[in-house]
Amino acid sequence: MSILLWYALEIDSIPKKKLDRIKHFKIKDLCTIIQIQYLMIRSFCSHISQRFTGKLKLPLKLSDEEIKEFKSRLLNSSWEIKDEFVSTLPAKQIYVTTQSLLDRSCPLFMESLNKNSDQTHTVNLNEMFPIGSGLPLAYSLGYCNPLSNESELGIDGYDNYHAPCNKKVEFFKRRMWVNGSFAYNHSNPLKFGDKLNFTETVKRVKVLKETGTIFAEYKRCFNNQNGSCIVEMRGLGYLADLYSSYKQRFSTIENPDKSITVVPTLLTNFRMSAVTFNSHQIHYNPEYAKSIENYPDIVIEAPLLISLASQFWLNYNTDIWVKSFKYKISAPSF
């Protein structure tokens, strides 16, 4: 399905000679179809490469004026969205996505929703997230994400509204979600069915001129009809180089109370991207991730990593209220 979408969006960028070849193909079998798909994907990636090295070429060094310009734009920008009703649907989608990996013995969710089923089920999604109950830990990731027009997206498919760029230049070659936190107001928790008033602002921009790396910190405020409920901070790093593998030492707990090993699939990544309205191509387009940003494979998206960690904790701590939750993503996961 994603390949067909590429066709529709990028057909005008394919060289006419190649397009003529495609028009005159007689599709007789699956091999021919695969050849066409391969040609289209290669043309798409070539087009993206040209955009990287042509019109939107990254400056060798950021000037003070360029830095001042995009910092001023970011620090003076904010966006707001309102909703009359906090839906349970994104929460159910996050739960199904994470539990599919964390609990292999969990019931078939669709079967549990079947009114005519003669089986007894221990889980019913409608009963798990009733109206009036609070959003579970980190589930706000599925709510109030940027609603960008496609023309507002970057070359990589991600939102550029709060990115270091202008109309002509993106001042980075790739971007990564590096850290964040959640702070909860338990005297006024955000509940399903609440009215919602959300704002996002850029709180800090830091430029490392030696490397060209730019860090931006975003403040996301979730308020209901009674005031502040959740304050989320997100940190993104905008990097001036493509990915290169390196060995990094991580601190680990030798004897954790609980541990689990999971292997997210492309489907897992895509489903979480859909819930969070995240169109960053490194998470679902292997050709882009490998050919353009030099990753060995698609990158596991940050909201999925965070949600897996938080849901794993929730599976064993159902009655504990969390005041705050912080995380750091030290390197990409594949």
CSV table of C-alpha atoms in Angstrom, one decimal:
chain,number,residue,atom,x,y,z
A,1,MET,CA,0.0,0.0,0.0
A,2,SER,CA,2.8,2.4,0.8
A,3,ILE,CA,4.4,1.7,-2.6
A,4,LEU,CA,1.2,2.7,-4.3
A,5,LEU,CA,1.2,5.9,-2.3
A,6,TRP,CA,4.8,6.6,-3.5
A,7,TYR,CA,3.6,6.2,-7.1
A,8,ALA,CA,0.8,8.7,-6.7
A,9,LEU,CA,3.0,11.3,-5.0
A,10,GLU,CA,6.2,11.0,-7.0
A,11,ILE,CA,5.0,10.0,-10.5
A,12,ASP,CA,5.8,13.5,-11.9
A,13,SER,CA,9.4,13.2,-10.7
A,14,ILE,CA,10.2,10.1,-12.7
A,15,PRO,CA,12.3,10.8,-15.9
A,16,LYS,CA,10.2,10.7,-19.0
A,17,LYS,CA,12.3,8.0,-20.6
A,18,LYS,CA,11.7,5.7,-17.7
A,19,LEU,CA,8.0,6.6,-17.5
A,20,ASP,CA,7.6,5.7,-21.1
A,21,ARG,CA,9.2,2.3,-20.4
A,22,ILE,CA,6.7,1.8,-17.6
A,23,LYS,CA,3.7,2.8,-19.8
A,24,HIS,CA,4.7,0.2,-22.5
A,25,PHE,CA,5.2,-2.7,-20.1
A,26,LYS,CA,2.8,-5.6,-20.6
A,27,ILE,CA,2.2,-7.0,-17.2
A,28,LYS,CA,2.1,-10.8,-17.7
A,29,ASP,CA,3.3,-12.1,-14.4
A,30,LEU,CA,4.5,-11.3,-10.9
A,31,CYS,CA,8.1,-10.9,-12.0
A,32,THR,CA,7.1,-8.0,-14.3
A,33,ILE,CA,5.2,-6.3,-11.5
A,34,ILE,CA,8.2,-6.6,-9.2
A,35,GLN,CA,10.5,-5.1,-11.9
A,36,ILE,CA,8.1,-2.1,-12.3
A,37,GLN,CA,8.0,-1.6,-8.5
A,38,TYR,CA,11.8,-1.8,-8.3
A,39,LEU,CA,12.1,0.8,-11.0
A,40,MET,CA,9.6,3.1,-9.4
A,41,ILE,CA,11.2,2.8,-6.0
A,42,ARG,CA,14.7,3.5,-7.4
A,43,SER,CA,13.3,6.6,-9.3
A,44,PHE,CA,11.7,7.8,-6.1
A,45,CYS,CA,14.9,7.5,-4.0
A,46,SER,CA,16.9,9.1,-6.8
A,47,HIS,CA,14.5,12.0,-6.8
A,48,ILE,CA,14.8,12.4,-3.0
A,49,SER,CA,18.6,12.3,-3.3
A,50,GLN,CA,18.5,15.1,-5.8
A,51,ARG,CA,16.4,17.1,-3.4
A,52,PHE,CA,19.0,16.5,-0.7
A,53,THR,CA,21.9,17.7,-2.9
A,54,GLY,CA,20.2,20.3,-5.0
A,55,LYS,CA,17.7,22.9,-4.0
A,56,LEU,CA,17.8,22.1,-0.3
A,57,LYS,CA,21.5,21.7,0.0
A,58,LEU,CA,22.8,22.0,3.6
A,59,PRO,CA,25.3,24.8,4.2
A,60,LEU,CA,28.8,23.8,5.0
A,61,LYS,CA,28.6,26.0,8.1
A,62,LEU,CA,25.7,27.8,9.7
A,63,SER,CA,26.2,31.6,9.7
A,64,ASP,CA,25.3,33.6,12.8
A,65,GLU,CA,22.5,35.2,10.9
A,66,GLU,CA,21.0,31.9,9.9
A,67,ILE,CA,21.1,30.7,13.4
A,68,LYS,CA,19.5,33.8,14.7
A,69,GLU,CA,16.8,33.6,12.1
A,70,PHE,CA,15.6,30.1,12.8
A,71,LYS,CA,16.0,30.4,16.6
A,72,SER,CA,13.8,33.4,16.6
A,73,ARG,CA,11.2,31.7,14.5
A,74,LEU,CA,11.1,28.6,16.7
A,75,LEU,CA,11.1,30.4,20.0
A,76,ASN,CA,8.2,32.6,18.9
A,77,SER,CA,6.1,29.9,17.4
A,78,SER,CA,3.4,27.8,19.1
A,79,TRP,CA,0.3,25.9,18.1
A,80,GLU,CA,-2.9,25.0,19.8
A,81,ILE,CA,-5.7,22.4,19.3
A,82,LYS,CA,-9.0,21.8,21.1
A,83,ASP,CA,-11.2,18.8,21.3
A,84,GLU,CA,-14.6,18.4,22.9
A,85,PHE,CA,-14.0,14.8,23.9
A,86,VAL,CA,-10.8,12.8,24.7
A,87,SER,CA,-11.5,9.5,22.8
A,88,THR,CA,-10.6,6.1,24.0
A,89,LEU,CA,-9.7,4.9,20.5
A,90,PRO,CA,-6.0,6.0,20.3
A,91,ALA,CA,-5.5,4.4,23.8
A,92,LYS,CA,-7.0,1.1,22.6
A,93,GLN,CA,-4.7,1.2,19.5
A,94,ILE,CA,-1.6,1.8,21.6
A,95,TYR,CA,-2.6,-1.0,24.0
A,96,VAL,CA,-3.1,-3.5,21.1
A,97,THR,CA,0.1,-2.5,19.4
A,98,THR,CA,2.3,-2.9,22.5
A,99,GLN,CA,0.6,-6.0,24.1
A,100,SER,CA,0.9,-7.8,20.8
A,101,LEU,CA,4.7,-7.9,21.6
A,102,LEU,CA,4.7,-7.8,25.4
A,103,ASP,CA,2.2,-10.6,26.0
A,104,ARG,CA,2.1,-13.4,23.5
A,105,SER,CA,-0.6,-15.2,25.6
A,106,CYS,CA,-3.0,-12.2,25.3
A,107,PRO,CA,-6.3,-12.9,23.8
A,108,LEU,CA,-7.3,-12.2,20.2
A,109,PHE,CA,-8.5,-8.6,20.6
A,110,MET,CA,-11.0,-8.6,17.7
A,111,GLU,CA,-12.5,-11.9,18.9
A,112,SER,CA,-12.9,-10.5,22.4
A,113,LEU,CA,-15.1,-7.7,20.9
A,114,ASN,CA,-17.3,-10.2,19.1
A,115,LYS,CA,-20.7,-10.2,20.8
A,116,ASN,CA,-21.6,-13.6,19.3
A,117,SER,CA,-18.4,-15.3,20.4
A,118,ASP,CA,-18.9,-18.4,22.6
A,119,GLN,CA,-15.5,-18.0,24.1
A,120,THR,CA,-14.8,-16.5,27.5
A,121,HIS,CA,-12.3,-13.6,27.4
A,122,THR,CA,-10.3,-12.1,30.2
A,123,VAL,CA,-9.8,-8.8,28.3
A,124,ASN,CA,-12.4,-6.6,26.7
A,125,LEU,CA,-11.1,-3.3,25.3
A,126,ASN,CA,-14.3,-1.5,25.8
A,127,GLU,CA,-14.2,-2.3,29.5
A,128,MET,CA,-10.5,-1.6,29.9
A,129,PHE,CA,-10.8,2.1,28.9
A,130,PRO,CA,-14.1,3.3,30.2
A,131,ILE,CA,-15.2,7.0,29.9
A,132,GLY,CA,-14.2,8.8,33.0
A,133,SER,CA,-11.0,6.8,33.7
A,134,GLY,CA,-7.6,8.4,33.4
A,135,LEU,CA,-5.2,8.1,30.5
A,136,PRO,CA,-2.5,5.5,31.4
A,137,LEU,CA,1.2,6.3,31.6
A,138,ALA,CA,2.6,7.8,28.4
A,139,TYR,CA,-0.6,7.2,26.4
A,140,SER,CA,-0.8,10.9,25.7
A,141,LEU,CA,1.8,10.1,23.0
A,142,GLY,CA,-1.2,9.2,20.8
A,143,TYR,CA,-2.9,12.5,21.2
A,144,CYS,CA,-2.4,16.0,19.8
A,145,ASN,CA,0.4,15.4,17.4
A,146,PRO,CA,1.0,17.9,14.6
A,147,LEU,CA,-1.6,18.1,11.8
A,148,SER,CA,0.7,19.3,9.0
A,149,ASN,CA,-0.3,19.7,5.4
A,150,GLU,CA,2.0,17.5,3.2
A,151,SER,CA,3.6,20.7,1.9
A,152,GLU,CA,4.6,21.5,5.5
A,153,LEU,CA,6.5,18.3,5.9
A,154,GLY,CA,10.2,17.9,5.5
A,155,ILE,CA,12.1,15.9,2.9
A,156,ASP,CA,12.1,13.0,5.4
A,157,GLY,CA,8.3,13.1,5.8
A,158,TYR,CA,8.4,14.6,9.3
A,159,ASP,CA,6.8,17.8,10.6
A,160,ASN,CA,8.9,21.0,9.9
A,161,TYR,CA,6.7,23.5,11.8
A,162,HIS,CA,9.1,23.4,14.8
A,163,ALA,CA,12.3,22.4,12.9
A,164,PRO,CA,15.4,24.5,12.2
A,165,CYS,CA,14.7,25.4,8.6
A,166,ASN,CA,13.4,28.1,6.3
A,167,LYS,CA,11.5,28.0,3.1
A,168,LYS,CA,14.6,27.2,1.1
A,169,VAL,CA,16.9,25.2,3.4
A,170,GLU,CA,16.7,22.5,6.0
A,171,PHE,CA,19.7,23.0,8.3
A,172,PHE,CA,20.1,19.3,9.0
A,173,LYS,CA,20.5,16.0,7.2
A,174,ARG,CA,18.5,13.8,9.6
A,175,ARG,CA,16.7,14.2,12.9
A,176,MET,CA,16.3,12.0,15.9
A,177,TRP,CA,14.0,12.0,19.0
A,178,VAL,CA,16.6,12.0,21.8
A,179,ASN,CA,14.8,12.5,25.2
A,180,GLY,CA,11.7,13.6,27.0
A,181,SER,CA,9.6,13.5,30.1
A,182,PHE,CA,6.0,13.4,31.4
A,183,ALA,CA,4.8,15.2,34.6
A,184,TYR,CA,1.3,14.3,35.9
A,185,ASN,CA,-1.0,16.4,38.0
A,186,HIS,CA,-2.9,13.8,40.0
A,187,SER,CA,-5.2,16.3,41.5
A,188,ASN,CA,-6.5,16.8,38.0
A,189,PRO,CA,-5.8,13.8,35.8
A,190,LEU,CA,-6.7,13.8,32.1
A,191,LYS,CA,-9.7,11.5,31.7
A,192,PHE,CA,-11.4,9.9,28.7
A,193,GLY,CA,-14.4,12.1,27.9
A,194,ASP,CA,-12.8,15.3,29.1
A,195,LYS,CA,-12.6,18.5,27.1
A,196,LEU,CA,-9.1,19.1,25.9
A,197,ASN,CA,-7.1,22.2,25.3
A,198,PHE,CA,-3.6,21.5,24.1
A,199,THR,CA,-0.6,23.8,23.3
A,200,GLU,CA,2.9,23.1,22.1
A,201,THR,CA,5.8,25.6,22.3
A,202,VAL,CA,9.5,25.5,21.8
A,203,LYS,CA,11.2,26.2,25.1
A,204,ARG,CA,14.9,26.0,24.1
A,205,VAL,CA,17.1,25.8,21.0
A,206,LYS,CA,20.8,24.9,21.3
A,207,VAL,CA,23.3,25.0,18.4
A,208,LEU,CA,26.6,23.2,18.5
A,209,LYS,CA,28.5,25.2,15.8
A,210,GLU,CA,31.5,22.8,15.8
A,211,THR,CA,29.4,19.8,14.6
A,212,GLY,CA,26.3,21.6,13.2
A,213,THR,CA,24.1,19.7,15.6
A,214,ILE,CA,20.9,21.5,16.7
A,215,PHE,CA,18.9,20.6,19.8
A,216,ALA,CA,15.3,21.7,20.3
A,217,GLU,CA,13.1,21.2,23.3
A,218,TYR,CA,9.3,21.2,23.0
A,219,LYS,CA,6.8,21.7,25.8
A,220,ARG,CA,3.4,20.1,25.3
A,221,CYS,CA,0.7,21.0,27.7
A,222,PHE,CA,-2.5,19.0,28.1
A,223,ASN,CA,-5.3,20.9,29.9
A,224,ASN,CA,-8.9,19.8,30.5
A,225,GLN,CA,-11.9,21.9,31.6
A,226,ASN,CA,-10.3,22.1,35.1
A,227,GLY,CA,-6.8,23.2,34.2
A,228,SER,CA,-3.4,21.5,33.8
A,229,CYS,CA,-3.3,17.7,33.6
A,230,ILE,CA,0.0,16.6,31.8
A,231,VAL,CA,3.1,18.5,30.8
A,232,GLU,CA,5.3,16.6,28.3
A,233,MET,CA,8.7,17.6,27.2
A,234,ARG,CA,10.3,16.3,24.0
A,235,GLY,CA,13.8,16.8,22.8
A,236,LEU,CA,14.8,16.4,19.2
A,237,GLY,CA,18.3,16.4,17.7
A,238,TYR,CA,18.9,17.8,14.2
A,239,LEU,CA,22.1,16.3,12.8
A,240,ALA,CA,24.4,17.6,10.1
A,241,ASP,CA,25.7,14.1,9.1
A,242,LEU,CA,24.3,10.9,7.9
A,243,TYR,CA,24.2,7.8,10.2
A,244,SER,CA,27.3,5.9,10.8
A,245,SER,CA,27.5,2.8,13.1
A,246,TYR,CA,29.5,3.0,16.2
A,247,LYS,CA,29.9,1.1,19.4
A,248,GLN,CA,28.5,2.8,22.5
A,249,ARG,CA,28.5,1.5,26.0
A,250,PHE,CA,25.2,1.7,27.9
A,251,SER,CA,24.6,1.5,31.6
A,252,THR,CA,22.4,-1.5,32.5
A,253,ILE,CA,20.9,-2.9,35.7
A,254,GLU,CA,22.5,-6.3,36.5
A,255,ASN,CA,19.5,-7.8,38.3
A,256,PRO,CA,16.3,-6.0,37.2
A,257,ASP,CA,13.0,-6.8,38.9
A,258,LYS,CA,11.5,-7.6,35.5
A,259,SER,CA,12.9,-7.8,32.0
A,260,ILE,CA,11.7,-8.8,28.6
A,261,THR,CA,13.1,-9.1,25.1
A,262,VAL,CA,10.9,-8.0,22.2
A,263,VAL,CA,11.5,-7.7,18.5
A,264,PRO,CA,9.2,-5.1,16.8
A,265,THR,CA,8.3,-5.8,13.2
A,266,LEU,CA,7.8,-3.4,10.3
A,267,LEU,CA,4.0,-3.8,11.0
A,268,THR,CA,4.5,-2.8,14.7
A,269,ASN,CA,6.4,0.3,13.7
A,270,PHE,CA,3.8,1.2,11.0
A,271,ARG,CA,0.9,0.7,13.4
A,272,MET,CA,2.5,3.0,16.0
A,273,SER,CA,3.3,5.6,13.3
A,274,ALA,CA,-0.3,5.6,12.3
A,275,VAL,CA,-1.5,6.1,15.9
A,276,THR,CA,0.9,9.0,16.4
A,277,PHE,CA,0.3,10.5,12.9
A,278,ASN,CA,4.1,10.2,12.4
A,279,SER,CA,5.1,10.1,8.7
A,280,HIS,CA,8.9,10.1,9.3
A,281,GLN,CA,10.1,7.9,6.5
A,282,ILE,CA,12.9,6.2,8.4
A,283,HIS,CA,10.2,4.3,10.4
A,284,TYR,CA,8.4,2.5,7.5
A,285,ASN,CA,10.4,3.1,4.3
A,286,PRO,CA,13.5,0.8,4.2
A,287,GLU,CA,14.7,2.2,0.9
A,288,TYR,CA,14.6,5.8,2.2
A,289,ALA,CA,16.2,4.8,5.6
A,290,LYS,CA,19.1,2.9,3.9
A,291,SER,CA,19.7,4.9,0.7
A,292,ILE,CA,19.1,8.4,2.0
A,293,GLU,CA,20.0,8.5,5.7
A,294,ASN,CA,22.5,5.5,5.7
A,295,TYR,CA,20.7,3.4,8.3
A,296,PRO,CA,21.1,-0.4,8.2
A,297,ASP,CA,17.3,-0.8,8.4
A,298,ILE,CA,14.2,1.1,9.4
A,299,VAL,CA,14.5,2.8,12.7
A,300,ILE,CA,12.1,1.9,15.6
A,301,GLU,CA,10.2,5.0,16.4
A,302,ALA,CA,10.6,6.7,19.8
A,303,PRO,CA,6.9,6.6,20.7
A,304,LEU,CA,6.9,2.8,20.3
A,305,LEU,CA,10.0,2.4,22.5
A,306,ILE,CA,8.5,4.7,25.1
A,307,SER,CA,5.1,2.9,25.0
A,308,LEU,CA,6.7,-0.6,25.2
A,309,ALA,CA,8.6,0.5,28.3
A,310,SER,CA,5.7,2.2,30.0
A,311,GLN,CA,3.2,-0.6,29.1
A,312,PHE,CA,5.6,-3.3,30.4
A,313,TRP,CA,5.7,-1.4,33.7
A,314,LEU,CA,1.9,-1.0,33.7
A,315,ASN,CA,1.4,-4.7,33.3
A,316,TYR,CA,3.0,-5.3,36.7
A,317,ASN,CA,1.9,-2.0,38.5
A,318,THR,CA,-1.7,-1.4,37.9
A,319,ASP,CA,-2.5,0.4,41.1
A,320,ILE,CA,0.5,2.8,41.3
A,321,TRP,CA,0.2,6.5,40.2
A,322,VAL,CA,3.3,7.8,38.5
A,323,LYS,CA,4.2,11.5,39.3
A,324,SER,CA,6.8,11.8,36.5
A,325,PHE,CA,8.6,9.7,33.9
A,326,LYS,CA,11.8,10.6,32.1
A,327,TYR,CA,13.6,8.8,29.3
A,328,LYS,CA,16.7,9.1,27.1
A,329,ILE,CA,17.3,7.5,23.7
A,330,SER,CA,21.0,7.1,23.4
A,331,ALA,CA,21.2,5.5,19.9
A,332,PRO,CA,18.8,4.3,17.2
A,333,SER,CA,17.2,0.9,17.5
A,334,PHE,CA,16.6,-1.2,14.4
